[in-house]
Amino acid sequence: MNYAASRIVQTVIVLLVISFIAFLLVANIGDPLAALLSADATVNERLELIAKLGLDQPLWTRFLHFIGNMLQGDFGFSYRTQDPVANLIAERLPATVELAFVSLLITIVVGVPAGIYCGVNPNSLFGRFIMLISTAGITLPNFVVGILLIAVFSVQLGLLPSFGRGTVIDLGFWKTGLLSVSGWRAILLPAATLSTFQVAFIIRMLRTQLMEVGQSEHIRFARARGLSEARIWYVYAIRNTLLPVITMLGLQLGNIIAFSVVTENVFAWPGLGSLFLQSIQGADIPVIAIYLIFVGLVFMVINLVVELLYPLIDARVLRRQS
């Protein structure tokens, strides 16, 4: 319980720091009165808006109101569209979450088996070929991969669409493209683009981890006991690589959500990344600030979940903490 409580307290403190930085961004950049009032607004309308936004209050009072409003789901108004920021986030969130989910799925299905194969068979011809491909995945920027995939699968072969989200089905609480064929066809190219770096990274990390574990004392002892190579690798060696792999998969999910801006822009994907880019172009500070808080929240929650999973995977973590 002490382990979990300390991690939760650390997460809350970091989120408060991120929220304060975002609040300072909103409080010091841009002019909400100029953005929200018309050019012929009266003095009374101006004073009324100042009181409504709390601009006549001290900084710390405004920050506490900022936190209180966020906890109630009130994220302020967009300077660009004058719509509630909560509505803009809720409208774009499903597209980004589904894109991140499919990208992570590709990373796990492709990257983990390939990484294990390269770690167990580091000198095989196929293993070296996988490492060569992974080098390209590490070095090529996302937008280059996206353009190449569009050129091959959309322009040359005409198999998959190059933009949009396809047919979206409204479930009431969530708009999903994963329940339609056109939705799956639309998400494959951006998800593959977004997962390219993650797949290459997981392959290289798993290979390195397994090669190190394969030289450790307990693996040599297992071989001396006459255990089969399959049991040594797939039961004992892989178990010792799970902690860093789960950590990196969690952080990569945060990266996929936070840094999907370029990929969403290449494929005109209507997610949070596109909204963030439009907000930067329009100097829409409230949306930018809430996006930064959202990204920080995603990273911290994922990190918290990963750390809470450590003791379940390896009891030595709790012993080291105590």
CSV table of C-alpha atoms in Angstrom, one decimal:
chain,number,residue,atom,x,y,z
A,1,MET,CA,0.0,0.0,0.0
A,2,ASN,CA,2.9,2.4,0.8
A,3,TYR,CA,4.4,1.7,-2.6
A,4,ALA,CA,1.1,2.5,-4.4
A,5,ALA,CA,0.3,5.5,-2.2
A,6,SER,CA,3.8,7.1,-2.8
A,7,ARG,CA,3.4,6.6,-6.6
A,8,ILE,CA,-0.1,8.2,-6.6
A,9,VAL,CA,1.1,11.2,-4.6
A,10,GLN,CA,4.0,11.7,-6.9
A,11,THR,CA,1.7,11.6,-9.9
A,12,VAL,CA,-0.7,14.2,-8.4
A,13,ILE,CA,2.2,16.5,-7.6
A,14,VAL,CA,3.6,16.4,-11.2
A,15,LEU,CA,0.1,16.9,-12.6
A,16,LEU,CA,-0.4,20.0,-10.4
A,17,VAL,CA,3.0,21.4,-11.7
A,18,ILE,CA,2.0,20.8,-15.3
A,19,SER,CA,-1.4,22.4,-14.7
A,20,PHE,CA,0.2,25.5,-13.2
A,21,ILE,CA,2.5,25.9,-16.2
A,22,ALA,CA,-0.5,25.5,-18.5
A,23,PHE,CA,-2.4,28.1,-16.4
A,24,LEU,CA,0.5,30.6,-16.7
A,25,LEU,CA,0.4,30.0,-20.4
A,26,VAL,CA,-3.3,31.0,-20.5
A,27,ALA,CA,-2.9,33.9,-18.1
A,28,ASN,CA,0.1,35.5,-19.8
A,29,ILE,CA,-0.3,34.9,-23.5
A,30,GLY,CA,-3.1,36.2,-25.7
A,31,ASP,CA,-6.0,38.6,-25.0
A,32,PRO,CA,-9.2,36.7,-24.1
A,33,LEU,CA,-11.2,40.0,-24.2
A,34,ALA,CA,-10.1,40.8,-27.7
A,35,ALA,CA,-10.8,37.3,-28.8
A,36,LEU,CA,-14.2,36.8,-27.1
A,37,LEU,CA,-15.7,40.4,-27.5
A,38,SER,CA,-16.9,42.0,-30.7
A,39,ALA,CA,-15.3,45.2,-31.8
A,40,ASP,CA,-18.3,47.3,-30.8
A,41,ALA,CA,-18.7,45.8,-27.3
A,42,THR,CA,-19.7,48.3,-24.6
A,43,VAL,CA,-17.7,48.9,-21.4
A,44,ASN,CA,-20.3,47.1,-19.3
A,45,GLU,CA,-20.0,44.0,-21.6
A,46,ARG,CA,-16.2,44.2,-21.1
A,47,LEU,CA,-16.5,44.5,-17.3
A,48,GLU,CA,-19.0,41.6,-17.3
A,49,LEU,CA,-16.7,39.3,-19.2
A,50,ILE,CA,-13.7,40.3,-17.0
A,51,ALA,CA,-15.8,39.3,-13.9
A,52,LYS,CA,-17.0,36.1,-15.7
A,53,LEU,CA,-13.5,35.0,-16.5
A,54,GLY,CA,-12.1,36.0,-13.1
A,55,LEU,CA,-9.5,38.4,-14.6
A,56,ASP,CA,-10.0,40.8,-11.7
A,57,GLN,CA,-8.9,38.1,-9.2
A,58,PRO,CA,-5.4,37.5,-7.8
A,59,LEU,CA,-3.2,34.9,-9.7
A,60,TRP,CA,-3.5,32.2,-7.1
A,61,THR,CA,-7.3,32.6,-6.8
A,62,ARG,CA,-7.5,32.3,-10.6
A,63,PHE,CA,-5.3,29.1,-10.5
A,64,LEU,CA,-7.5,27.5,-7.9
A,65,HIS,CA,-10.6,28.4,-10.0
A,66,PHE,CA,-8.8,26.9,-13.0
A,67,ILE,CA,-8.2,23.6,-11.2
A,68,GLY,CA,-11.7,23.6,-9.8
A,69,ASN,CA,-13.3,24.2,-13.2
A,70,MET,CA,-11.1,21.5,-14.8
A,71,LEU,CA,-12.2,19.0,-12.1
A,72,GLN,CA,-15.8,19.8,-13.1
A,73,GLY,CA,-15.1,19.4,-16.8
A,74,ASP,CA,-15.0,23.1,-17.6
A,75,PHE,CA,-11.9,23.8,-19.6
A,76,GLY,CA,-12.8,27.3,-20.8
A,77,PHE,CA,-13.6,28.6,-24.3
A,78,SER,CA,-11.6,28.4,-27.5
A,79,TYR,CA,-10.4,31.9,-28.7
A,80,ARG,CA,-10.6,30.6,-32.3
A,81,THR,CA,-14.1,29.0,-32.4
A,82,GLN,CA,-15.5,30.4,-29.1
A,83,ASP,CA,-16.8,26.8,-28.4
A,84,PRO,CA,-16.2,25.1,-25.1
A,85,VAL,CA,-12.7,23.5,-25.1
A,86,ALA,CA,-14.3,20.4,-23.5
A,87,ASN,CA,-16.5,19.9,-26.6
A,88,LEU,CA,-13.6,20.3,-29.0
A,89,ILE,CA,-11.5,17.7,-27.0
A,90,ALA,CA,-14.4,15.3,-26.7
A,91,GLU,CA,-15.1,15.6,-30.5
A,92,ARG,CA,-11.5,14.8,-31.5
A,93,LEU,CA,-10.5,12.4,-28.7
A,94,PRO,CA,-12.0,9.1,-30.1
A,95,ALA,CA,-10.1,9.4,-33.4
A,96,THR,CA,-6.7,9.8,-31.6
A,97,VAL,CA,-7.5,7.1,-29.0
A,98,GLU,CA,-8.4,4.6,-31.7
A,99,LEU,CA,-5.4,5.5,-33.8
A,100,ALA,CA,-3.1,5.0,-30.7
A,101,PHE,CA,-4.9,1.7,-29.9
A,102,VAL,CA,-4.3,0.2,-33.4
A,103,SER,CA,-0.7,1.5,-33.5
A,104,LEU,CA,0.0,-0.2,-30.2
A,105,LEU,CA,-1.6,-3.3,-31.4
A,106,ILE,CA,0.6,-3.4,-34.4
A,107,THR,CA,3.6,-2.7,-32.2
A,108,ILE,CA,2.8,-5.7,-29.9
A,109,VAL,CA,1.8,-8.1,-32.7
A,110,VAL,CA,4.8,-7.3,-35.0
A,111,GLY,CA,7.5,-5.9,-32.7
A,112,VAL,CA,7.4,-8.4,-29.7
A,113,PRO,CA,7.7,-11.6,-31.8
A,114,ALA,CA,10.3,-10.1,-34.1
A,115,GLY,CA,12.3,-8.9,-31.1
A,116,ILE,CA,12.2,-12.3,-29.4
A,117,TYR,CA,13.3,-14.0,-32.6
A,118,CYS,CA,16.2,-11.6,-33.1
A,119,GLY,CA,17.2,-12.1,-29.4
A,120,VAL,CA,17.1,-15.9,-29.5
A,121,ASN,CA,18.6,-16.1,-33.0
A,122,PRO,CA,20.9,-13.1,-33.2
A,123,ASN,CA,23.2,-14.5,-35.9
A,124,SER,CA,20.5,-16.0,-38.2
A,125,LEU,CA,20.1,-14.6,-41.7
A,126,PHE,CA,16.4,-13.7,-41.0
A,127,GLY,CA,17.3,-12.1,-37.7
A,128,ARG,CA,19.9,-9.9,-39.4
A,129,PHE,CA,17.4,-9.0,-42.1
A,130,ILE,CA,14.9,-7.9,-39.4
A,131,MET,CA,17.5,-5.8,-37.8
A,132,LEU,CA,18.3,-4.1,-41.1
A,133,ILE,CA,14.7,-3.3,-41.6
A,134,SER,CA,14.4,-2.0,-38.0
A,135,THR,CA,17.3,0.4,-38.7
A,136,ALA,CA,15.3,2.0,-41.5
A,137,GLY,CA,12.3,2.2,-39.1
A,138,ILE,CA,14.4,4.0,-36.5
A,139,THR,CA,16.0,6.5,-38.9
A,140,LEU,CA,13.1,7.4,-41.2
A,141,PRO,CA,10.9,10.3,-40.0
A,142,ASN,CA,7.2,9.6,-39.6
A,143,PHE,CA,6.1,11.9,-42.4
A,144,VAL,CA,8.5,10.2,-44.9
A,145,VAL,CA,7.1,6.8,-44.0
A,146,GLY,CA,3.5,8.2,-44.3
A,147,ILE,CA,4.2,9.6,-47.7
A,148,LEU,CA,5.9,6.4,-48.9
A,149,LEU,CA,2.9,4.3,-47.7
A,150,ILE,CA,0.4,6.7,-49.5
A,151,ALA,CA,2.5,6.6,-52.7
A,152,VAL,CA,2.5,2.7,-52.7
A,153,PHE,CA,-0.9,1.6,-51.2
A,154,SER,CA,-3.1,4.6,-52.2
A,155,VAL,CA,-1.6,6.0,-55.4
A,156,GLN,CA,0.0,3.0,-57.1
A,157,LEU,CA,-2.1,0.1,-55.8
A,158,GLY,CA,-5.3,2.0,-54.9
A,159,LEU,CA,-5.9,-0.4,-52.0
A,160,LEU,CA,-6.3,2.0,-49.1
A,161,PRO,CA,-7.5,5.6,-48.7
A,162,SER,CA,-4.9,8.3,-48.1
A,163,PHE,CA,-7.0,10.6,-45.8
A,164,GLY,CA,-10.0,10.8,-43.6
A,165,ARG,CA,-11.5,8.4,-41.0
A,166,GLY,CA,-13.9,6.4,-43.2
A,167,THR,CA,-17.5,5.7,-42.0
A,168,VAL,CA,-17.9,6.6,-38.4
A,169,ILE,CA,-20.6,4.9,-36.3
A,170,ASP,CA,-22.1,7.0,-33.4
A,171,LEU,CA,-22.6,4.8,-30.3
A,172,GLY,CA,-24.0,7.8,-28.3
A,173,PHE,CA,-21.0,8.0,-25.9
A,174,TRP,CA,-18.3,7.3,-28.5
A,175,LYS,CA,-17.9,7.8,-32.3
A,176,THR,CA,-15.9,4.9,-33.7
A,177,GLY,CA,-14.6,3.9,-37.1
A,178,LEU,CA,-13.5,0.4,-35.8
A,179,LEU,CA,-17.0,-1.0,-36.5
A,180,SER,CA,-17.0,-0.4,-40.2
A,181,VAL,CA,-14.9,-1.8,-43.0
A,182,SER,CA,-14.1,1.7,-44.4
A,183,GLY,CA,-13.0,2.8,-40.9
A,184,TRP,CA,-10.5,-0.1,-40.7
A,185,ARG,CA,-9.3,0.6,-44.2
A,186,ALA,CA,-8.8,4.3,-43.3
A,187,ILE,CA,-6.9,3.7,-40.1
A,188,LEU,CA,-4.4,1.1,-41.4
A,189,LEU,CA,-2.0,3.5,-43.1
A,190,PRO,CA,-1.8,6.2,-40.3
A,191,ALA,CA,-1.5,3.4,-37.7
A,192,ALA,CA,1.2,1.7,-39.6
A,193,THR,CA,3.1,5.0,-40.0
A,194,LEU,CA,2.7,5.8,-36.3
A,195,SER,CA,3.9,2.4,-35.2
A,196,THR,CA,7.0,2.2,-37.5
A,197,PHE,CA,9.4,3.7,-35.0
A,198,GLN,CA,7.8,1.9,-32.0
A,199,VAL,CA,8.1,-1.5,-33.7
A,200,ALA,CA,11.7,-0.9,-34.6
A,201,PHE,CA,12.5,0.3,-31.1
A,202,ILE,CA,10.9,-2.7,-29.4
A,203,ILE,CA,12.7,-5.1,-31.7
A,204,ARG,CA,16.1,-3.6,-30.9
A,205,MET,CA,15.4,-3.3,-27.2
A,206,LEU,CA,14.1,-6.9,-26.9
A,207,ARG,CA,17.1,-8.3,-28.8
A,208,THR,CA,19.6,-6.5,-26.6
A,209,GLN,CA,17.8,-7.5,-23.4
A,210,LEU,CA,17.6,-11.2,-24.4
A,211,MET,CA,21.2,-11.3,-25.5
A,212,GLU,CA,22.3,-9.9,-22.1
A,213,VAL,CA,20.0,-12.2,-20.2
A,214,GLY,CA,21.2,-15.2,-22.3
A,215,GLN,CA,24.8,-14.6,-20.9
A,216,SER,CA,23.6,-14.3,-17.2
A,217,GLU,CA,24.5,-16.8,-14.5
A,218,HIS,CA,21.1,-18.2,-13.9
A,219,ILE,CA,20.7,-19.0,-17.6
A,220,ARG,CA,24.0,-20.8,-17.6
A,221,PHE,CA,22.9,-22.7,-14.5
A,222,ALA,CA,19.7,-23.6,-16.3
A,223,ARG,CA,21.7,-25.0,-19.3
A,224,ALA,CA,23.9,-26.9,-16.9
A,225,ARG,CA,20.8,-28.5,-15.4
A,226,GLY,CA,20.0,-29.8,-18.8
A,227,LEU,CA,16.8,-27.8,-19.5
A,228,SER,CA,15.8,-27.4,-23.1
A,229,GLU,CA,16.7,-24.2,-25.0
A,230,ALA,CA,13.0,-23.5,-25.6
A,231,ARG,CA,12.2,-23.6,-21.9
A,232,ILE,CA,15.3,-21.5,-21.0
A,233,TRP,CA,14.4,-18.8,-23.5
A,234,TYR,CA,10.6,-18.7,-23.4
A,235,VAL,CA,10.1,-19.3,-19.7
A,236,TYR,CA,13.2,-17.9,-17.8
A,237,ALA,CA,14.9,-15.5,-20.1
A,238,ILE,CA,11.8,-13.7,-21.4
A,239,ARG,CA,10.4,-13.2,-17.9
A,240,ASN,CA,13.5,-11.2,-17.0
A,241,THR,CA,12.9,-8.9,-19.9
A,242,LEU,CA,9.3,-8.1,-19.1
A,243,LEU,CA,9.8,-5.1,-16.8
A,244,PRO,CA,11.7,-2.9,-19.3
A,245,VAL,CA,9.4,-4.1,-22.2
A,246,ILE,CA,6.2,-3.2,-20.3
A,247,THR,CA,7.7,0.1,-19.3
A,248,MET,CA,8.7,1.0,-22.8
A,249,LEU,CA,5.3,-0.1,-24.3
A,250,GLY,CA,3.5,2.2,-21.8
A,251,LEU,CA,5.8,5.1,-22.5
A,252,GLN,CA,5.4,4.4,-26.3
A,253,LEU,CA,1.6,4.6,-25.9
A,254,GLY,CA,2.1,8.0,-24.4
A,255,ASN,CA,4.4,9.0,-27.2
A,256,ILE,CA,1.9,7.8,-29.8
A,257,ILE,CA,-0.9,9.9,-28.4
A,258,ALA,CA,1.3,13.0,-27.7
A,259,PHE,CA,3.3,13.0,-30.9
A,260,SER,CA,0.7,12.0,-33.4
A,261,VAL,CA,0.6,15.6,-34.7
A,262,VAL,CA,2.6,14.9,-37.8
A,263,THR,CA,1.0,11.7,-38.8
A,264,GLU,CA,-2.5,13.1,-38.3
A,265,ASN,CA,-1.6,16.0,-40.4
A,266,VAL,CA,-0.2,13.8,-43.3
A,267,PHE,CA,-3.4,11.7,-43.4
A,268,ALA,CA,-5.9,14.5,-42.5
A,269,TRP,CA,-6.8,12.4,-39.5
A,270,PRO,CA,-9.5,14.3,-37.4
A,271,GLY,CA,-7.8,13.8,-34.0
A,272,LEU,CA,-6.3,15.8,-31.2
A,273,GLY,CA,-3.0,16.2,-33.1
A,274,SER,CA,-4.8,18.1,-35.9
A,275,LEU,CA,-6.7,20.2,-33.4
A,276,PHE,CA,-3.4,21.1,-31.6
A,277,LEU,CA,-1.8,22.1,-34.9
A,278,GLN,CA,-4.9,24.3,-35.8
A,279,SER,CA,-4.8,25.8,-32.4
A,280,ILE,CA,-1.1,26.8,-32.8
A,281,GLN,CA,-1.8,28.4,-36.2
A,282,GLY,CA,-4.7,30.3,-34.6
A,283,ALA,CA,-2.9,31.2,-31.4
A,284,ASP,CA,-5.7,29.5,-29.5
A,285,ILE,CA,-4.0,29.4,-26.1
A,286,PRO,CA,-6.8,27.7,-24.0
A,287,VAL,CA,-6.9,24.7,-26.4
A,288,ILE,CA,-3.1,24.5,-26.4
A,289,ALA,CA,-2.9,24.6,-22.6
A,290,ILE,CA,-5.6,21.9,-22.1
A,291,TYR,CA,-3.9,19.8,-24.7
A,292,LEU,CA,-0.6,20.0,-22.8
A,293,ILE,CA,-2.3,19.1,-19.6
A,294,PHE,CA,-4.0,16.2,-21.4
A,295,VAL,CA,-0.7,14.9,-22.7
A,296,GLY,CA,0.9,15.2,-19.2
A,297,LEU,CA,-2.1,13.4,-17.8
A,298,VAL,CA,-1.8,10.5,-20.3
A,299,PHE,CA,2.0,10.1,-19.6
A,300,MET,CA,1.5,10.2,-15.8
A,301,VAL,CA,-1.4,7.8,-15.7
A,302,ILE,CA,0.3,5.3,-18.0
A,303,ASN,CA,3.5,5.6,-15.9
A,304,LEU,CA,1.5,5.1,-12.7
A,305,VAL,CA,-0.2,2.0,-14.1
A,306,VAL,CA,3.1,0.6,-15.3
A,307,GLU,CA,4.7,1.2,-11.9
A,308,LEU,CA,1.8,-0.4,-10.1
A,309,LEU,CA,2.1,-3.5,-12.3
A,310,TYR,CA,5.8,-3.9,-11.4
A,311,PRO,CA,5.2,-5.8,-8.1
A,312,LEU,CA,2.7,-8.1,-9.8
A,313,ILE,CA,5.3,-9.1,-12.4
A,314,ASP,CA,8.4,-9.2,-10.1
A,315,ALA,CA,8.1,-9.4,-6.3
A,316,ARG,CA,11.7,-8.3,-6.0
A,317,VAL,CA,10.5,-4.7,-6.7
A,318,LEU,CA,8.6,-4.6,-3.4
A,319,ARG,CA,11.5,-6.1,-1.5
A,320,ARG,CA,13.9,-3.4,-2.9
A,321,GLN,CA,11.4,-0.7,-1.9
A,322,SER,CA,11.1,-2.0,1.6
